[in-house]
CSV table of C-alpha atoms in Angstrom, one decimal:
chain,number,residue,atom,x,y,z
M,221,MET,CA,125.0,16.8,-51.3
M,222,THR,CA,127.5,19.5,-50.2
M,223,ALA,CA,126.8,22.0,-47.5
M,224,ARG,CA,125.9,25.5,-48.7
M,225,VAL,CA,128.4,28.3,-48.0
M,226,PRO,CA,127.0,30.6,-45.3
M,227,VAL,CA,127.2,34.3,-46.2
M,228,TYR,CA,126.5,37.0,-43.6
M,229,ASP,CA,125.2,40.4,-44.4
M,230,THR,CA,125.2,43.4,-42.0
M,231,GLY,CA,121.8,42.4,-40.5
M,232,MET,CA,123.1,39.0,-39.5
M,233,LEU,CA,126.1,40.6,-37.7
M,234,ILE,CA,123.9,43.1,-36.0
M,235,ALA,CA,121.7,40.3,-34.8
M,236,LEU,CA,124.7,38.4,-33.5
M,237,ALA,CA,126.0,41.5,-31.8
M,238,ASP,CA,122.5,41.9,-30.2
M,239,ARG,CA,122.5,38.2,-29.3
M,240,LYS,CA,119.2,37.6,-31.1
M,241,ALA,CA,118.2,34.0,-30.5
M,242,LYS,CA,117.5,33.1,-34.1
M,243,ALA,CA,120.9,34.5,-35.3
M,244,VAL,CA,122.8,32.8,-32.5
M,245,ALA,CA,121.1,29.5,-33.2
M,246,LEU,CA,121.8,29.7,-36.9
M,247,HIS,CA,125.4,30.7,-36.3
M,248,ASN,CA,125.9,27.8,-33.8
M,249,GLY,CA,124.3,25.4,-36.4
M,250,ILE,CA,126.8,26.2,-39.1
M,251,LYS,CA,130.0,25.9,-37.0
M,252,ALA,CA,130.7,22.5,-38.5
M,253,THR,CA,130.2,23.4,-42.1
M,254,PRO,CA,133.3,22.9,-44.3
M,255,HIS,CA,133.3,26.5,-45.3
M,256,ARG,CA,133.3,29.0,-42.5
M,257,ALA,CA,130.6,31.8,-42.6
M,258,LEU,CA,131.7,34.4,-45.1
M,259,VAL,CA,131.8,38.0,-43.8
M,260,LEU,CA,133.0,40.6,-46.2
M,261,GLY,CA,135.3,43.3,-44.8
M,262,PRO,CA,132.8,46.2,-45.6
M,263,VAL,CA,130.0,44.2,-43.8
M,264,LEU,CA,132.2,43.9,-40.7
M,265,ALA,CA,133.0,47.6,-40.9
M,266,GLN,CA,129.3,48.6,-41.0
M,267,VAL,CA,128.7,46.9,-37.7
M,268,TRP,CA,132.0,47.1,-35.7
M,269,ARG,CA,131.9,49.8,-33.1
M,270,PRO,CA,134.3,50.4,-30.2
M,271,ARG,CA,131.8,49.3,-27.5
M,272,PRO,CA,132.7,46.4,-25.2
M,273,ALA,CA,129.4,44.6,-25.8
M,274,VAL,CA,129.7,44.8,-29.6
M,275,ILE,CA,133.4,43.8,-29.5
M,276,HIS,CA,132.8,40.9,-27.2
M,277,ALA,CA,129.8,39.5,-29.2
M,278,LEU,CA,131.4,39.9,-32.6
M,279,ALA,CA,134.9,38.8,-31.7
M,280,GLY,CA,133.4,35.5,-30.5
M,281,ALA,CA,131.3,35.1,-33.6
M,282,LEU,CA,134.2,35.9,-35.9
M,283,ARG,CA,136.2,33.0,-34.7
M,284,ASP,CA,133.8,30.8,-36.7
M,285,CYS,CA,133.8,33.1,-39.7
M,286,THR,CA,136.2,34.1,-42.4
M,287,VAL,CA,136.8,37.6,-43.8
M,288,PRO,CA,138.3,36.9,-47.2
M,289,ARG,CA,141.9,38.1,-47.7
M,290,ALA,CA,142.1,39.7,-44.3
M,291,ARG,CA,145.5,38.7,-42.7
M,292,ALA,CA,144.2,38.0,-39.2
M,293,SER,CA,141.1,36.1,-40.3
M,294,GLU,CA,140.4,32.4,-40.0
M,295,PRO,CA,140.9,30.5,-43.3
M,296,PRO,CA,137.7,30.1,-45.3
M,297,MET,CA,137.8,26.3,-45.2
M,298,ARG,CA,138.1,24.2,-42.1
M,299,GLU,CA,140.9,21.8,-41.9
M,300,THR,CA,140.1,18.2,-42.8
M,301,LYS,CA,141.9,14.9,-42.2
M,302,ALA,CA,143.3,15.3,-45.7
M,303,GLY,CA,144.8,18.7,-45.0
M,304,GLN,CA,143.8,22.3,-45.5
M,305,PRO,CA,141.5,22.8,-48.5
M,306,GLU,CA,141.3,26.2,-50.3
M,307,CYS,CA,138.4,28.3,-51.5
M,308,ILE,CA,139.2,29.9,-54.8
M,309,ALA,CA,136.3,32.4,-54.5
M,310,CYS,CA,137.7,33.6,-51.2
M,311,ALA,CA,141.3,33.6,-52.3
M,312,THR,CA,140.7,35.8,-55.3
M,313,GLY,CA,139.2,39.2,-54.6
M,314,PRO,CA,136.7,40.8,-56.8
M,315,ASP,CA,138.0,41.7,-60.3
M,316,LEU,CA,137.0,44.4,-62.7
M,317,THR,CA,134.2,42.3,-64.1
M,318,ASP,CA,132.8,41.7,-60.6
M,319,TRP,CA,132.7,45.4,-59.9
M,320,ARG,CA,130.9,46.0,-63.2
M,321,ARG,CA,128.4,43.3,-62.3
M,322,ILE,CA,127.9,44.9,-58.9
M,323,GLY,CA,127.4,48.3,-60.6
M,324,ALA,CA,124.9,46.9,-63.1
M,325,ALA,CA,123.0,45.2,-60.3
M,326,LEU,CA,122.9,48.5,-58.4
M,327,GLY,CA,121.5,50.3,-61.4
M,328,GLU,CA,119.0,47.7,-62.4
M,329,ALA,CA,117.7,46.0,-59.2
M,330,LYS,CA,114.1,46.4,-58.4
M,331,LEU,CA,114.5,47.4,-54.8
M,332,PRO,CA,111.6,47.8,-52.3
M,333,ALA,CA,110.1,51.3,-52.1
M,334,LYS,CA,112.2,53.8,-50.2
M,335,LYS,CA,115.3,51.7,-50.5
M,336,ARG,CA,118.5,53.0,-52.0
M,337,PRO,CA,121.1,51.0,-53.9
M,338,ASP,CA,123.6,49.5,-51.5
M,339,ALA,CA,127.0,48.5,-52.9
M,340,VAL,CA,127.8,46.3,-49.9
M,341,ASP,CA,124.5,44.3,-50.2
M,342,ALA,CA,125.2,43.9,-53.9
M,343,TRP,CA,128.7,42.6,-53.2
M,344,VAL,CA,127.3,40.2,-50.6
M,345,ALA,CA,124.9,38.9,-53.2
M,346,LEU,CA,127.7,38.5,-55.8
M,347,SER,CA,130.0,36.8,-53.3
M,348,ALA,CA,127.3,34.2,-52.7
M,349,VAL,CA,126.8,33.7,-56.4
M,350,LYS,CA,130.6,33.2,-56.9
M,351,HIS,CA,130.6,30.5,-54.2
M,352,GLY,CA,127.9,28.6,-56.1
M,353,SER,CA,125.8,26.8,-53.5
M,354,ALA,CA,125.3,29.4,-50.8
M,355,VAL,CA,122.8,30.8,-48.3
M,356,ILE,CA,122.7,34.5,-47.3
M,357,PHE,CA,121.7,35.3,-43.8
M,358,THR,CA,120.1,38.8,-43.8
M,359,SER,CA,117.6,41.0,-42.1
M,360,ASP,CA,116.6,42.5,-45.5
M,361,PRO,CA,115.8,39.6,-47.8
M,362,GLU,CA,113.9,41.7,-50.3
M,363,ASP,CA,117.0,43.8,-50.9
M,364,ILE,CA,119.3,40.8,-51.3
M,365,GLU,CA,116.8,39.1,-53.6
M,366,ALA,CA,116.5,42.1,-55.8
M,367,TYR,CA,120.3,42.0,-56.4
M,368,LEU,CA,120.2,38.2,-56.8
M,369,ASP,CA,117.5,38.6,-59.5
M,370,MET,CA,120.0,40.7,-61.5
M,371,LEU,CA,122.9,38.3,-60.9
M,372,ASN,CA,121.1,35.1,-62.0
M,373,PRO,CA,122.5,32.7,-59.4
M,374,ASP,CA,122.3,28.9,-59.8
M,375,ASP,CA,121.9,27.9,-56.2
M,376,VAL,CA,121.8,30.8,-53.7
M,377,HIS,CA,119.1,31.0,-51.0
M,378,VAL,CA,118.2,33.7,-48.6
M,379,GLU,CA,117.4,33.3,-44.9
M,380,ARG,CA,115.8,36.0,-42.9
M,381,VAL,CA,117.3,36.6,-39.4
């Protein structure tokens, strides 16, 4: 059995910035997974604020994460005795078909009442789907699950933080 790819949404990063016990414990537990926790650039942008406490907490957490295709980010896969493996899903950004799938999910997802479509959440869901076996850490599992229902994943799980 292979380890699931951890995928963080905005709620997970907020929980890490606030040093919430469950989020910190989950993050510490996945530090040894072959694939670093995936943080999409827009997810990071939604949370990053120029306040020392936020910067300190997130900078520390991001050392154990990857922001795909960001130049200063850690590589997606941890080095092994056999060398540095690659993650094709991280190395290739979203293509036109992916953006169409995200748009379709935004238009069709059965979101909870009073929730509005969120392109970043839909992109988080699609990124997990593209990685195959993944787990999304989120504070809004109902939103993520609504998008996943539209994307038909094979093996994506959702964990509330």
